[in-house]
Amino acid sequence: MARKQIATMDRIILCSLLSLMLIVKGTETSPSSSSRYQDNYIEEDKYTPGFLTLGQKYSIAIGSTVILPCKINETDKPEDYVLAWKKDIAILTAGPVKVNMNPRYRLMPSTASPGTVGASHGYNLEIKDVRTSDAGEYVCQLGTIVPREIVHTLEVMVPPKIDFVSPPSRLDASKNSAIRLECRASGNPQPKIIWTRKNNVMPNGEANVTGNVLEIMHATRHTAGHYRCTADNRVGQTDTREIFVNVLYAPEIEVERGFVHTGVGFEAQLTCVVHAEPQPHVIWYKDTTQLGTTEQHSQQNRGNKYSLIIRNVTHSDLGNYTCQASNSLGRDRGYLTLSGIPSICFFDSPTVGHYRDQYNITWTVQSYSPIREYRLFYRKQYTKTAMYHDKENLIFAGNKYNYGLGIENQWENVVIPEVYDEQGLRYRSYAGYEHVQNTRHRRSFLIKGLVPSTNYEARLQARNDHGWNKLSSIFHFTTASEDVEPSAQPAVGHGLLDKEFFSSSNQLESTLLPLLLSTVSTLLVAFVLSRS
């Protein structure tokens, strides 16, 4: 124990002496050196050392190791000066001796760099496991007649750390209320806060928003989600926190399909998409009667989709339905219609025909019950845009056709009936057909008496046992300037069904029967003549 105390005392005495030497060397002027002053001029000679290193700024990540260089040129009398390291006013080393006993500090003799002319020496200061308290100015000082020094500045870079988040993890907000999220972080340099939303863009449509505070003035159901604040200063790893924003609001209903087509004996599904928080309670109505779960009717929901499933649809199931959703904040209703009429017809023929004076128009329609007849309208395309848009939907009013644009632009009307065999399972249409599926019907019709190289427009309706569907969208087609033999054409009964032949379903009954009787009579006469 006594030896340790003596060693400690010796070290203290040595450090004190070295410190005193440093002060004396920097303040006294020896007689030999005073002779060098001539008219305030200091003679530079081989006895005066100088720095080979310039002061620099070092930006070092916390926990790293940094070496602060201090090289001086070789002199003839190095014993005439002392090289010391200081931090602020604290002396760290004096010559080769450490004054500060911090184990993270280490003196390293400097050596001449490869290719350097002349010898050099000095001491570099190594600092391990850099901490924030190590930041500051480090001075390498020569205790010469006129003290010389270089200054290194050490900046400690610290990764970002989020220190404050408000609210901590979850926020429940009412619809139309203001939302304020705050996130603050520390680090060096000062971190930047970036807001993002998990699996979504921000409410303003941007991918992210920068700033400590995120404000949303009017919350809606689209505002809800997981918001992330990320602190980043490009030092180490980023820091992230997440806040879940839950918006409370009354139910809001979106009808998946407001008009649902079906047929007797089929299965139908009506669906309402319900958005609500808290969770809503959904009730289904047929007209004004509330529906429960039965063998024929069942209800299911997947996520925010609520469905009414009707098995084996009957005539009484057709009609108007309502889905009603309610929670503690209010209620909403969605309205749907279950109908057996055909869907809207869709034209699928090419827009440019192959013939000068006729055009084979084709279409597809979905119907769960047999189509009884079609009503086709066509006319030359009208060129006066203003009047055309005013009148395009005024095809007929009641039982009378409303032309309104003059004789030359009247809609031509063709009623095209469907004919079935005795079982009612197969079409026997003279206009040609392609029956694709049980509920999907494809038809074609050859329009004759057209003008070559002319633009036309057409619309179509279909009727089944439940009634007429809505008029189709306007379809535009053009006749050819010269006849071109098509590579493939749908089967069409040429000349047996056109606008003059079938103007109504009543004309079918009065015209088709004599035609059939005449054909049978001709066949019988031919048969008798062949036998005689």
Short mmCIF file of C-alpha atoms in Angstrom, two decimals:
data_model
loop_
_atom_site.label_atom_id
_atom_site.label_comp_id
_atom_site.label_asym_id
_atom_site.label_seq_id
_atom_site.Cartn_x
_atom_site.Cartn_y
_atom_site.Cartn_z
CA MET A 1 0.00 0.00 0.00
CA ALA A 2 2.83 2.38 0.83
CA ARG A 3 4.49 1.72 -2.55
CA LYS A 4 1.28 2.52 -4.41
CA GLN A 5 0.90 5.80 -2.52
CA ILE A 6 4.52 6.73 -3.30
CA ALA A 7 3.99 5.93 -7.03
CA THR A 8 0.86 8.03 -7.10
CA MET A 9 2.64 10.94 -5.43
CA ASP A 10 5.50 10.67 -7.94
CA ARG A 11 3.03 10.81 -10.83
CA ILE A 12 1.34 13.87 -9.37
CA ILE A 13 4.68 15.60 -8.87
CA LEU A 14 5.76 14.73 -12.43
CA CYS A 15 2.57 16.05 -13.93
CA SER A 16 2.87 19.24 -11.92
CA LEU A 17 6.45 19.75 -13.06
CA LEU A 18 5.55 19.15 -16.69
CA SER A 19 2.70 21.62 -16.45
CA LEU A 20 5.00 24.17 -14.89
CA MET A 21 7.54 23.55 -17.67
CA LEU A 22 4.86 24.18 -20.28
CA ILE A 23 3.90 27.51 -18.68
CA VAL A 24 7.51 28.61 -18.20
CA LYS A 25 8.50 27.64 -21.75
CA GLY A 26 5.64 29.69 -23.09
CA THR A 27 6.39 32.86 -21.04
CA GLU A 28 10.15 33.16 -20.38
CA THR A 29 12.73 34.45 -22.81
CA SER A 30 16.25 33.08 -22.35
CA PRO A 31 19.33 35.33 -22.78
CA SER A 32 20.46 33.36 -25.81
CA SER A 33 17.12 33.83 -27.48
CA SER A 34 16.87 37.51 -26.61
CA SER A 35 19.93 38.17 -28.74
CA ARG A 36 17.91 37.08 -31.72
CA TYR A 37 15.52 40.05 -31.43
CA GLN A 38 16.56 42.77 -33.80
CA ASP A 39 14.05 45.60 -34.31
CA ASN A 40 11.09 43.38 -33.28
CA TYR A 41 12.13 40.74 -35.80
CA ILE A 42 12.32 37.06 -34.81
CA GLU A 43 14.92 35.12 -36.72
CA GLU A 44 13.72 31.75 -37.96
CA ASP A 45 16.48 29.21 -37.73
CA LYS A 46 17.05 25.52 -37.29
CA TYR A 47 16.26 25.74 -33.57
CA THR A 48 12.64 26.86 -34.14
CA PRO A 49 10.07 24.05 -34.66
CA GLY A 50 6.93 24.38 -36.80
CA PHE A 51 3.72 22.47 -37.44
CA LEU A 52 3.34 20.20 -40.41
CA THR A 53 -0.36 19.65 -39.62
CA LEU A 54 -3.23 22.09 -40.14
CA GLY A 55 -6.20 22.39 -37.81
CA GLN A 56 -9.29 20.58 -39.05
CA LYS A 57 -12.89 19.82 -38.14
CA TYR A 58 -13.77 16.18 -37.51
CA SER A 59 -17.38 14.92 -37.56
CA ILE A 60 -17.36 11.51 -35.89
CA ALA A 61 -20.28 9.18 -35.08
CA ILE A 62 -20.76 8.45 -31.42
CA GLY A 63 -18.96 5.28 -30.32
CA SER A 64 -16.31 5.57 -33.04
CA THR A 65 -12.54 6.20 -32.72
CA VAL A 66 -10.84 9.39 -33.89
CA ILE A 67 -7.14 10.28 -34.21
CA LEU A 68 -6.24 13.98 -34.00
CA PRO A 69 -2.88 14.55 -35.74
CA CYS A 70 -0.10 16.85 -34.58
CA LYS A 71 3.16 16.65 -36.57
CA ILE A 72 6.10 19.06 -36.24
CA ASN A 73 9.33 19.38 -38.17
CA GLU A 74 12.63 18.05 -36.80
CA THR A 75 14.92 20.57 -34.97
CA ASP A 76 18.46 20.42 -33.57
CA LYS A 77 17.36 21.07 -30.01
CA PRO A 78 13.99 19.40 -29.34
CA GLU A 79 14.66 19.65 -25.61
CA ASP A 80 14.04 23.39 -25.78
CA TYR A 81 10.27 22.98 -26.17
CA VAL A 82 7.37 20.89 -24.85
CA LEU A 83 4.50 19.56 -27.03
CA ALA A 84 1.16 19.46 -25.17
CA TRP A 85 -2.48 18.61 -25.89
CA LYS A 86 -5.27 20.63 -24.28
CA LYS A 87 -9.08 20.55 -24.38
CA ASP A 88 -10.47 23.94 -23.55
CA ILE A 89 -8.37 24.85 -20.48
CA ALA A 90 -7.70 21.28 -19.33
CA ILE A 91 -4.24 19.85 -20.06
CA LEU A 92 -4.44 16.32 -21.44
CA THR A 93 -0.76 15.54 -22.16
CA ALA A 94 2.66 17.12 -21.75
CA GLY A 95 5.37 15.68 -23.92
CA PRO A 96 5.06 11.89 -23.88
CA VAL A 97 3.21 11.88 -20.56
CA LYS A 98 -0.57 11.70 -20.13
CA VAL A 99 -1.83 14.21 -17.60
CA ASN A 100 -5.47 13.19 -18.00
CA MET A 101 -5.84 9.56 -16.95
CA ASN A 102 -8.93 8.87 -19.05
CA PRO A 103 -8.32 5.36 -20.48
CA ARG A 104 -10.04 6.32 -23.75
CA TYR A 105 -7.24 8.84 -24.49
CA ARG A 106 -3.95 7.61 -25.93
CA LEU A 107 -0.82 9.34 -27.23
CA MET A 108 0.57 8.01 -30.50
CA PRO A 109 3.99 9.09 -31.81
CA SER A 110 3.51 10.60 -35.23
CA THR A 111 5.64 9.47 -38.16
CA ALA A 112 6.46 11.07 -41.45
CA SER A 113 4.00 10.32 -44.19
CA PRO A 114 5.23 8.27 -47.18
CA GLY A 115 6.88 10.58 -49.67
CA THR A 116 7.37 13.43 -47.17
CA VAL A 117 10.70 15.26 -47.49
CA GLY A 118 12.54 15.70 -44.17
CA ALA A 119 11.97 14.15 -40.76
CA SER A 120 9.06 14.89 -38.46
CA HIS A 121 7.87 13.98 -35.05
CA GLY A 122 5.14 14.83 -32.61
CA TYR A 123 2.24 13.14 -30.90
CA ASN A 124 -1.21 12.30 -32.24
CA LEU A 125 -4.12 12.11 -29.81
CA GLU A 126 -6.38 9.06 -30.13
CA ILE A 127 -9.85 9.08 -28.57
CA LYS A 128 -11.73 5.78 -28.43
CA ASP A 129 -15.47 5.22 -27.97
CA VAL A 130 -16.27 8.86 -28.69
CA ARG A 131 -19.00 10.35 -26.51
CA THR A 132 -21.02 13.54 -26.72
CA SER A 133 -18.93 15.01 -23.88
CA ASP A 134 -15.84 14.70 -26.09
CA ALA A 135 -17.10 17.34 -28.50
CA GLY A 136 -15.15 20.61 -28.49
CA GLU A 137 -11.79 22.13 -29.44
CA TYR A 138 -8.54 20.23 -29.02
CA VAL A 139 -5.32 22.31 -29.03
CA CYS A 140 -1.86 20.95 -29.87
CA GLN A 141 0.55 23.55 -28.46
CA LEU A 142 4.31 24.08 -28.73
CA GLY A 143 5.87 25.68 -25.67
CA THR A 144 8.32 27.84 -27.62
CA ILE A 145 9.44 31.47 -27.05
CA VAL A 146 6.31 32.54 -28.88
CA PRO A 147 3.74 29.77 -28.17
CA ARG A 148 2.40 28.13 -31.30
CA GLU A 149 -0.66 25.94 -31.61
CA ILE A 150 -3.10 24.27 -33.97
CA VAL A 151 -6.77 23.70 -33.14
CA HIS A 152 -8.85 20.65 -34.10
CA THR A 153 -12.64 20.82 -33.69
CA LEU A 154 -14.42 17.56 -32.85
CA GLU A 155 -18.15 17.26 -33.62
CA VAL A 156 -19.86 14.13 -32.32
CA MET A 157 -22.59 12.81 -34.61
CA VAL A 158 -25.51 11.22 -32.74
CA PRO A 159 -28.21 9.01 -34.42
CA PRO A 160 -31.82 10.17 -34.14
CA LYS A 161 -33.94 9.24 -31.15
CA ILE A 162 -37.64 10.05 -30.83
CA ASP A 163 -38.19 11.56 -27.37
CA PHE A 164 -41.83 12.64 -27.55
CA VAL A 165 -44.95 11.37 -29.36
CA SER A 166 -48.48 12.69 -28.93
CA PRO A 167 -50.76 10.82 -28.68
CA PRO A 168 -48.54 7.91 -27.58
CA SER A 169 -50.11 5.16 -29.72
CA ARG A 170 -53.83 5.67 -30.54
CA LEU A 171 -56.23 8.51 -31.25
CA ASP A 172 -60.03 8.24 -31.47
CA ALA A 173 -61.48 11.21 -33.36
CA SER A 174 -65.01 12.10 -34.43
CA LYS A 175 -65.86 12.74 -38.07
CA ASN A 176 -65.15 16.34 -39.19
CA SER A 177 -63.02 17.02 -36.09
CA ALA A 178 -59.44 18.33 -36.24
CA ILE A 179 -56.56 15.89 -35.71
CA ARG A 180 -53.11 16.89 -34.39
CA LEU A 181 -50.20 14.43 -34.23
CA GLU A 182 -46.83 15.49 -32.82
CA CYS A 183 -43.42 13.83 -32.92
CA ARG A 184 -40.10 15.24 -31.66
CA ALA A 185 -36.60 13.78 -31.73
CA SER A 186 -33.03 14.54 -30.66
CA GLY A 187 -29.69 13.85 -32.33
CA ASN A 188 -26.79 15.58 -34.01
CA PRO A 189 -27.39 16.99 -36.50
CA GLN A 190 -30.98 17.76 -35.58
CA PRO A 191 -33.17 14.98 -37.09
CA LYS A 192 -35.88 15.65 -39.66
CA ILE A 193 -39.36 14.24 -38.94
CA ILE A 194 -41.15 12.57 -41.86
CA TRP A 195 -44.79 11.41 -41.61
CA THR A 196 -46.10 8.49 -43.71
CA ARG A 197 -49.19 6.26 -43.63
CA LYS A 198 -48.98 2.47 -43.65
CA ASN A 199 -50.13 0.98 -46.98
CA ASN A 200 -51.63 4.29 -48.07
CA VAL A 201 -50.86 7.85 -49.11
CA MET A 202 -51.35 10.81 -46.78
CA PRO A 203 -54.79 12.49 -46.64
CA ASN A 204 -53.51 15.28 -48.90
CA GLY A 205 -52.58 12.72 -51.57
CA GLU A 206 -48.82 13.03 -51.01
CA ALA A 207 -46.55 10.11 -50.16
CA ASN A 208 -45.22 11.85 -47.02
CA VAL A 209 -45.31 15.08 -45.02
CA THR A 210 -42.31 16.71 -43.28
CA GLY A 211 -42.51 18.47 -39.91
CA ASN A 212 -42.82 17.81 -36.19
CA VAL A 213 -46.60 18.34 -36.24
CA LEU A 214 -49.13 16.72 -38.58
CA GLU A 215 -52.51 18.46 -38.67
CA ILE A 216 -55.67 17.24 -40.42
CA MET A 217 -58.43 19.85 -40.31
CA HIS A 218 -61.49 17.67 -41.07
CA ALA A 219 -61.37 13.96 -40.31
CA THR A 220 -63.31 11.54 -42.50
CA ARG A 221 -63.44 7.76 -42.70
CA HIS A 222 -60.67 8.00 -45.30
CA THR A 223 -58.43 9.63 -42.65
CA ALA A 224 -58.27 6.52 -40.46
CA GLY A 225 -55.11 4.43 -40.55
CA HIS A 226 -51.67 3.81 -39.08
CA TYR A 227 -49.46 6.93 -39.20
CA ARG A 228 -45.69 6.65 -38.80
CA CYS A 229 -43.31 9.40 -37.76
CA THR A 230 -39.70 8.70 -38.74
CA ALA A 231 -36.71 10.66 -37.42
CA ASP A 232 -33.70 10.76 -39.73
CA ASN A 233 -30.42 12.71 -39.72
CA ARG A 234 -28.39 10.29 -41.86
CA VAL A 235 -26.40 9.08 -38.85
CA GLY A 236 -26.90 5.42 -37.98
CA GLN A 237 -30.42 3.96 -38.10
CA THR A 238 -33.64 5.94 -38.28
CA ASP A 239 -36.10 5.91 -35.37
CA THR A 240 -39.82 5.28 -35.94
CA ARG A 241 -43.02 5.46 -33.91
CA GLU A 242 -46.57 4.56 -35.01
CA ILE A 243 -49.92 6.14 -34.11
CA PHE A 244 -53.25 4.54 -35.01
CA VAL A 245 -55.95 7.06 -35.89
CA ASN A 246 -59.50 5.73 -35.52
CA VAL A 247 -62.29 7.92 -36.91
CA LEU A 248 -65.77 7.47 -35.41
CA TYR A 249 -68.67 8.08 -37.79
CA ALA A 250 -72.23 7.03 -38.62
CA PRO A 251 -72.75 4.34 -41.30
CA GLU A 252 -72.16 5.24 -44.94
CA ILE A 253 -73.56 2.77 -47.51
CA GLU A 254 -72.40 2.13 -51.06
CA VAL A 255 -74.60 -0.21 -53.10
CA GLU A 256 -72.46 -2.66 -55.05
CA ARG A 257 -75.09 -3.05 -57.84
CA GLY A 258 -78.29 -1.07 -57.58
CA PHE A 259 -80.05 -3.09 -60.27
CA VAL A 260 -79.54 -6.87 -60.07
CA HIS A 261 -80.71 -9.12 -62.92
CA THR A 262 -81.94 -12.61 -62.11
CA GLY A 263 -84.55 -15.17 -63.11
CA VAL A 264 -87.09 -17.49 -61.56
CA GLY A 265 -85.37 -20.57 -60.17
CA PHE A 266 -81.95 -18.97 -60.02
CA GLU A 267 -79.95 -17.72 -57.02
CA ALA A 268 -79.51 -13.96 -56.50
CA GLN A 269 -77.21 -11.95 -54.27
CA LEU A 270 -77.74 -8.34 -53.18
CA THR A 271 -74.74 -6.59 -51.62
CA CYS A 272 -74.28 -3.35 -49.68
CA VAL A 273 -70.83 -2.04 -48.79
CA VAL A 274 -71.15 -0.49 -45.31
CA HIS A 275 -68.51 1.83 -43.81
CA ALA A 276 -69.02 2.59 -40.13
CA GLU A 277 -67.17 2.95 -36.82
CA PRO A 278 -68.23 1.56 -34.36
CA GLN A 279 -69.33 -1.67 -36.06
CA PRO A 280 -72.83 -1.33 -37.61
CA HIS A 281 -75.92 -3.49 -37.27
CA VAL A 282 -77.41 -4.29 -40.72
CA ILE A 283 -81.07 -5.17 -41.44
CA TRP A 284 -82.58 -6.13 -44.83
CA TYR A 285 -86.10 -5.21 -46.01
CA LYS A 286 -88.25 -6.35 -48.95
CA ASP A 287 -90.39 -3.28 -49.58
CA THR A 288 -91.40 -2.54 -45.95
CA THR A 289 -91.10 -6.09 -44.56
CA GLN A 290 -88.04 -6.95 -42.51
CA LEU A 291 -86.32 -10.13 -43.67
CA GLY A 292 -84.92 -12.74 -41.37
CA THR A 293 -82.85 -15.84 -41.98
CA THR A 294 -84.90 -18.60 -43.58
CA GLU A 295 -84.30 -21.60 -45.79
CA GLN A 296 -84.68 -19.34 -48.81
CA HIS A 297 -83.09 -16.14 -47.46
CA SER A 298 -79.70 -15.93 -45.74
CA GLN A 299 -77.44 -13.06 -44.76
CA GLN A 300 -73.65 -12.92 -44.62
CA ASN A 301 -70.93 -10.32 -44.26
CA ARG A 302 -67.26 -10.37 -45.18
CA GLY A 303 -65.37 -7.31 -44.01
CA ASN A 304 -67.54 -4.34 -44.88
CA LYS A 305 -69.63 -6.24 -47.46
CA TYR A 306 -73.12 -7.26 -46.28
CA SER A 307 -75.07 -9.58 -48.60
CA LEU A 308 -78.60 -10.96 -48.83
CA ILE A 309 -78.66 -14.30 -50.64
CA ILE A 310 -81.95 -15.48 -52.18
CA ARG A 311 -82.04 -19.12 -53.20
CA ASN A 312 -84.46 -20.39 -55.86
CA VAL A 313 -85.90 -16.98 -56.79
CA THR A 314 -89.66 -16.79 -57.26
CA HIS A 315 -91.85 -14.13 -58.86
CA SER A 316 -92.66 -12.74 -55.41
CA ASP A 317 -88.94 -12.19 -54.70
CA LEU A 318 -88.64 -9.68 -57.54
CA GLY A 319 -88.95 -6.08 -56.45
CA ASN A 320 -87.33 -3.42 -54.27
CA TYR A 321 -84.97 -4.09 -51.35
CA THR A 322 -83.39 -1.92 -48.66
CA CYS A 323 -80.30 -2.51 -46.55
CA GLN A 324 -80.27 -0.42 -43.36
CA ALA A 325 -77.12 0.02 -41.25
CA SER A 326 -77.04 1.70 -37.84
CA ASN A 327 -74.65 2.31 -34.94
CA SER A 328 -74.52 4.65 -31.94
CA LEU A 329 -73.77 7.63 -34.19
CA GLY A 330 -76.59 7.27 -36.74
CA ARG A 331 -77.96 5.21 -39.64
CA ASP A 332 -78.01 5.02 -43.42
CA ARG A 333 -79.95 3.12 -46.09
CA GLY A 334 -79.13 1.64 -49.46
CA TYR A 335 -81.71 0.80 -52.12
CA LEU A 336 -81.57 -2.10 -54.59
CA THR A 337 -83.89 -3.64 -57.19
CA LEU A 338 -84.06 -7.33 -58.03
CA SER A 339 -85.42 -7.64 -61.54
CA GLY A 340 -86.04 -10.33 -64.11
CA ILE A 341 -85.86 -8.04 -67.16
CA PRO A 342 -82.86 -8.38 -69.49
CA SER A 343 -79.65 -6.46 -68.91
CA ILE A 344 -78.78 -3.59 -71.26
CA CYS A 345 -77.82 -4.82 -74.73
CA PHE A 346 -74.24 -4.55 -75.87
CA PHE A 347 -73.25 -4.21 -79.53
CA ASP A 348 -70.17 -6.23 -80.57
CA SER A 349 -70.12 -5.98 -84.38
CA PRO A 350 -67.29 -4.13 -86.20
CA THR A 351 -67.83 -0.41 -86.64
CA VAL A 352 -67.09 -0.54 -90.38
CA GLY A 353 -69.28 -2.79 -92.52
CA HIS A 354 -68.34 -4.95 -95.54
CA TYR A 355 -71.16 -3.87 -97.84
CA ARG A 356 -72.29 -0.64 -99.49
CA ASP A 357 -76.03 -0.85 -98.84
CA GLN A 358 -76.40 -3.25 -95.89
CA TYR A 359 -74.85 -3.89 -92.50
CA ASN A 360 -74.91 -6.99 -90.30
CA ILE A 361 -75.32 -5.71 -86.75
CA THR A 362 -74.72 -8.06 -83.79
CA TRP A 363 -75.28 -7.75 -80.07
CA THR A 364 -75.24 -9.62 -76.79
CA VAL A 365 -77.69 -9.47 -73.90
CA GLN A 366 -78.05 -11.31 -70.62
CA SER A 367 -81.47 -12.62 -69.62
CA TYR A 368 -82.40 -15.39 -67.19
CA SER A 369 -85.68 -16.00 -69.02
CA PRO A 370 -86.24 -16.37 -72.79
CA ILE A 371 -86.06 -13.22 -74.90
CA ARG A 372 -89.38 -12.64 -76.66
CA GLU A 373 -88.43 -9.83 -79.02
CA TYR A 374 -85.96 -7.04 -79.75
CA ARG A 375 -86.61 -3.50 -80.83
CA LEU A 376 -83.85 -2.06 -83.04
CA PHE A 377 -83.58 1.67 -83.86
CA TYR A 378 -81.17 3.09 -86.41
CA ARG A 379 -80.71 6.24 -88.47
CA LYS A 380 -78.13 8.31 -90.25
CA GLN A 381 -75.82 10.04 -87.83
CA TYR A 382 -76.97 13.58 -87.30
CA THR A 383 -74.25 16.22 -87.77
CA LYS A 384 -75.70 19.12 -85.76
CA THR A 385 -74.21 18.37 -82.36
CA ALA A 386 -76.39 20.63 -80.25
CA MET A 387 -79.73 19.28 -81.49
CA TYR A 388 -78.37 15.73 -81.54
CA HIS A 389 -77.53 15.75 -77.86
CA ASP A 390 -80.88 17.27 -76.98
CA LYS A 391 -82.86 14.60 -78.84
CA GLU A 392 -80.80 11.41 -78.69
CA ASN A 393 -82.81 9.95 -75.82
CA LEU A 394 -86.23 11.01 -77.14
CA ILE A 395 -86.88 7.97 -79.31
CA PHE A 396 -90.45 7.37 -78.36
CA ALA A 397 -93.03 8.69 -75.95
CA GLY A 398 -95.78 6.29 -74.93
CA ASN A 399 -96.66 4.27 -78.01
CA LYS A 400 -95.61 6.96 -80.50
CA TYR A 401 -92.11 7.48 -81.80
CA ASN A 402 -90.68 10.94 -81.25
CA TYR A 403 -88.43 11.92 -84.10
CA GLY A 404 -88.23 15.66 -83.59
CA LEU A 405 -85.41 16.20 -86.09
CA GLY A 406 -87.26 16.15 -89.40
CA ILE A 407 -88.21 13.45 -91.85
CA GLU A 408 -84.64 12.82 -93.01
CA ASN A 409 -83.40 11.96 -89.53
CA GLN A 410 -86.18 9.77 -88.18
CA TRP A 411 -85.28 6.64 -86.25
CA GLU A 412 -86.06 3.52 -88.24
CA ASN A 413 -87.78 0.93 -86.09
CA VAL A 414 -87.52 -2.85 -86.49
CA VAL A 415 -89.21 -5.35 -84.18
CA ILE A 416 -87.33 -8.66 -84.22
CA PRO A 417 -89.16 -11.56 -82.54
CA GLU A 418 -87.63 -14.76 -81.22
CA VAL A 419 -89.14 -18.14 -82.23
CA TYR A 420 -88.75 -21.35 -80.17
CA ASP A 421 -89.45 -25.02 -80.80
CA GLU A 422 -92.07 -26.98 -78.93
CA GLN A 423 -89.82 -27.54 -75.90
CA GLY A 424 -88.80 -23.90 -75.81
CA LEU A 425 -85.15 -24.89 -75.47
CA ARG A 426 -83.77 -23.91 -78.84
CA TYR A 427 -83.95 -20.77 -80.90
CA ARG A 428 -85.37 -20.94 -84.45
CA SER A 429 -84.74 -17.37 -85.59
CA TYR A 430 -84.74 -16.51 -89.28
CA ALA A 431 -82.45 -13.55 -88.55
CA GLY A 432 -79.56 -15.75 -87.46
CA TYR A 433 -78.31 -16.25 -83.92
CA GLU A 434 -75.55 -17.56 -81.70
CA HIS A 435 -76.78 -18.82 -78.35
CA VAL A 436 -73.70 -18.80 -76.10
CA GLN A 437 -74.98 -19.67 -72.64
CA ASN A 438 -78.28 -20.26 -70.87
CA THR A 439 -78.43 -16.65 -69.68
CA ARG A 440 -76.40 -14.94 -72.41
CA HIS A 441 -77.95 -14.41 -75.81
CA ARG A 442 -76.18 -13.26 -78.94
CA ARG A 443 -78.11 -12.10 -82.00
CA SER A 444 -77.51 -10.52 -85.38
CA PHE A 445 -79.66 -8.69 -87.90
CA LEU A 446 -79.00 -7.62 -91.51
CA ILE A 447 -80.05 -4.02 -92.08
CA LYS A 448 -80.74 -3.36 -95.79
CA GLY A 449 -81.35 -0.32 -97.94
CA LEU A 450 -78.51 1.75 -96.50
CA VAL A 451 -76.52 4.50 -98.22
CA PRO A 452 -72.88 3.69 -99.16
CA SER A 453 -70.04 5.26 -97.17
CA THR A 454 -72.41 6.75 -94.60
CA ASN A 455 -72.25 6.99 -90.81
CA TYR A 456 -75.17 5.49 -88.89
CA GLU A 457 -76.14 5.12 -85.27
CA ALA A 458 -78.22 2.43 -83.57
CA ARG A 459 -79.85 1.61 -80.23
CA LEU A 460 -81.57 -1.53 -79.02
CA GLN A 461 -84.04 -2.89 -76.48
CA ALA A 462 -84.88 -6.46 -75.48
CA ARG A 463 -88.04 -7.89 -73.89
CA ASN A 464 -88.58 -11.08 -71.93
CA ASP A 465 -91.52 -12.25 -69.81
CA HIS A 466 -90.74 -9.58 -67.19
CA GLY A 467 -90.69 -6.60 -69.54
CA TRP A 468 -88.46 -4.35 -71.63
CA ASN A 469 -84.96 -3.41 -70.57
CA LYS A 470 -83.51 0.09 -70.90
CA LEU A 471 -82.27 1.39 -74.23
CA SER A 472 -78.67 0.58 -75.00
CA SER A 473 -75.98 3.18 -75.50
CA ILE A 474 -75.72 4.62 -79.01
CA PHE A 475 -73.62 2.47 -81.34
CA HIS A 476 -71.97 4.02 -84.40
CA PHE A 477 -71.24 2.14 -87.61
CA THR A 478 -70.31 3.02 -91.20
CA THR A 479 -71.24 1.38 -94.48
CA ALA A 480 -68.48 0.52 -96.97
CA SER A 481 -67.84 2.51 -100.12
CA GLU A 482 -67.39 -0.75 -102.08
CA ASP A 483 -68.50 -4.29 -101.30
CA VAL A 484 -65.78 -6.37 -99.64
CA GLU A 485 -66.14 -10.12 -99.15
CA PRO A 486 -65.73 -10.71 -95.40
CA SER A 487 -63.42 -13.44 -94.15
CA ALA A 488 -65.97 -14.66 -91.60
CA GLN A 489 -69.55 -13.57 -91.07
CA PRO A 490 -72.13 -14.68 -88.51
CA ALA A 491 -74.89 -16.88 -89.91
CA VAL A 492 -77.62 -14.63 -91.27
CA GLY A 493 -80.87 -15.55 -93.04
CA HIS A 494 -80.53 -13.42 -96.14
CA GLY A 495 -83.74 -11.75 -97.26
CA LEU A 496 -86.03 -13.61 -94.89
CA LEU A 497 -86.07 -11.01 -92.13
CA ASP A 498 -85.63 -7.33 -92.64
CA LYS A 499 -87.35 -4.12 -91.58
CA GLU A 500 -90.17 -4.53 -94.15
CA PHE A 501 -90.83 -8.14 -93.12
CA PHE A 502 -91.12 -7.74 -89.34
CA SER A 503 -92.43 -4.36 -88.29
CA SER A 504 -94.25 -5.83 -85.29
CA SER A 505 -94.92 -9.15 -83.57
CA ASN A 506 -98.49 -9.10 -84.99
CA GLN A 507 -97.14 -9.03 -88.54
CA LEU A 508 -95.19 -12.20 -87.77
CA GLU A 509 -98.38 -14.14 -87.09
CA SER A 510 -100.16 -12.82 -90.21
CA THR A 511 -97.21 -13.23 -92.60
CA LEU A 512 -95.36 -16.32 -91.45
CA LEU A 513 -98.38 -18.71 -91.62
CA PRO A 514 -99.22 -18.09 -95.32
CA LEU A 515 -95.53 -18.38 -96.18
CA LEU A 516 -95.29 -21.76 -94.47
CA LEU A 517 -98.52 -23.03 -96.14
CA SER A 518 -97.24 -21.94 -99.56
CA THR A 519 -93.92 -23.71 -98.99
CA VAL A 520 -95.65 -26.94 -97.91
CA SER A 521 -97.99 -26.85 -100.94
CA THR A 522 -95.01 -26.44 -103.30
CA LEU A 523 -93.23 -29.41 -101.73
CA LEU A 524 -96.37 -31.60 -102.03
CA VAL A 525 -96.81 -30.75 -105.74
CA ALA A 526 -93.15 -31.56 -106.43
CA PHE A 527 -93.51 -34.85 -104.58
CA VAL A 528 -96.63 -35.87 -106.59
CA LEU A 529 -94.98 -34.99 -109.90
CA SER A 530 -91.91 -37.03 -109.04
CA ARG A 531 -94.04 -40.12 -108.28
CA SER A 532 -96.07 -39.94 -111.55
#
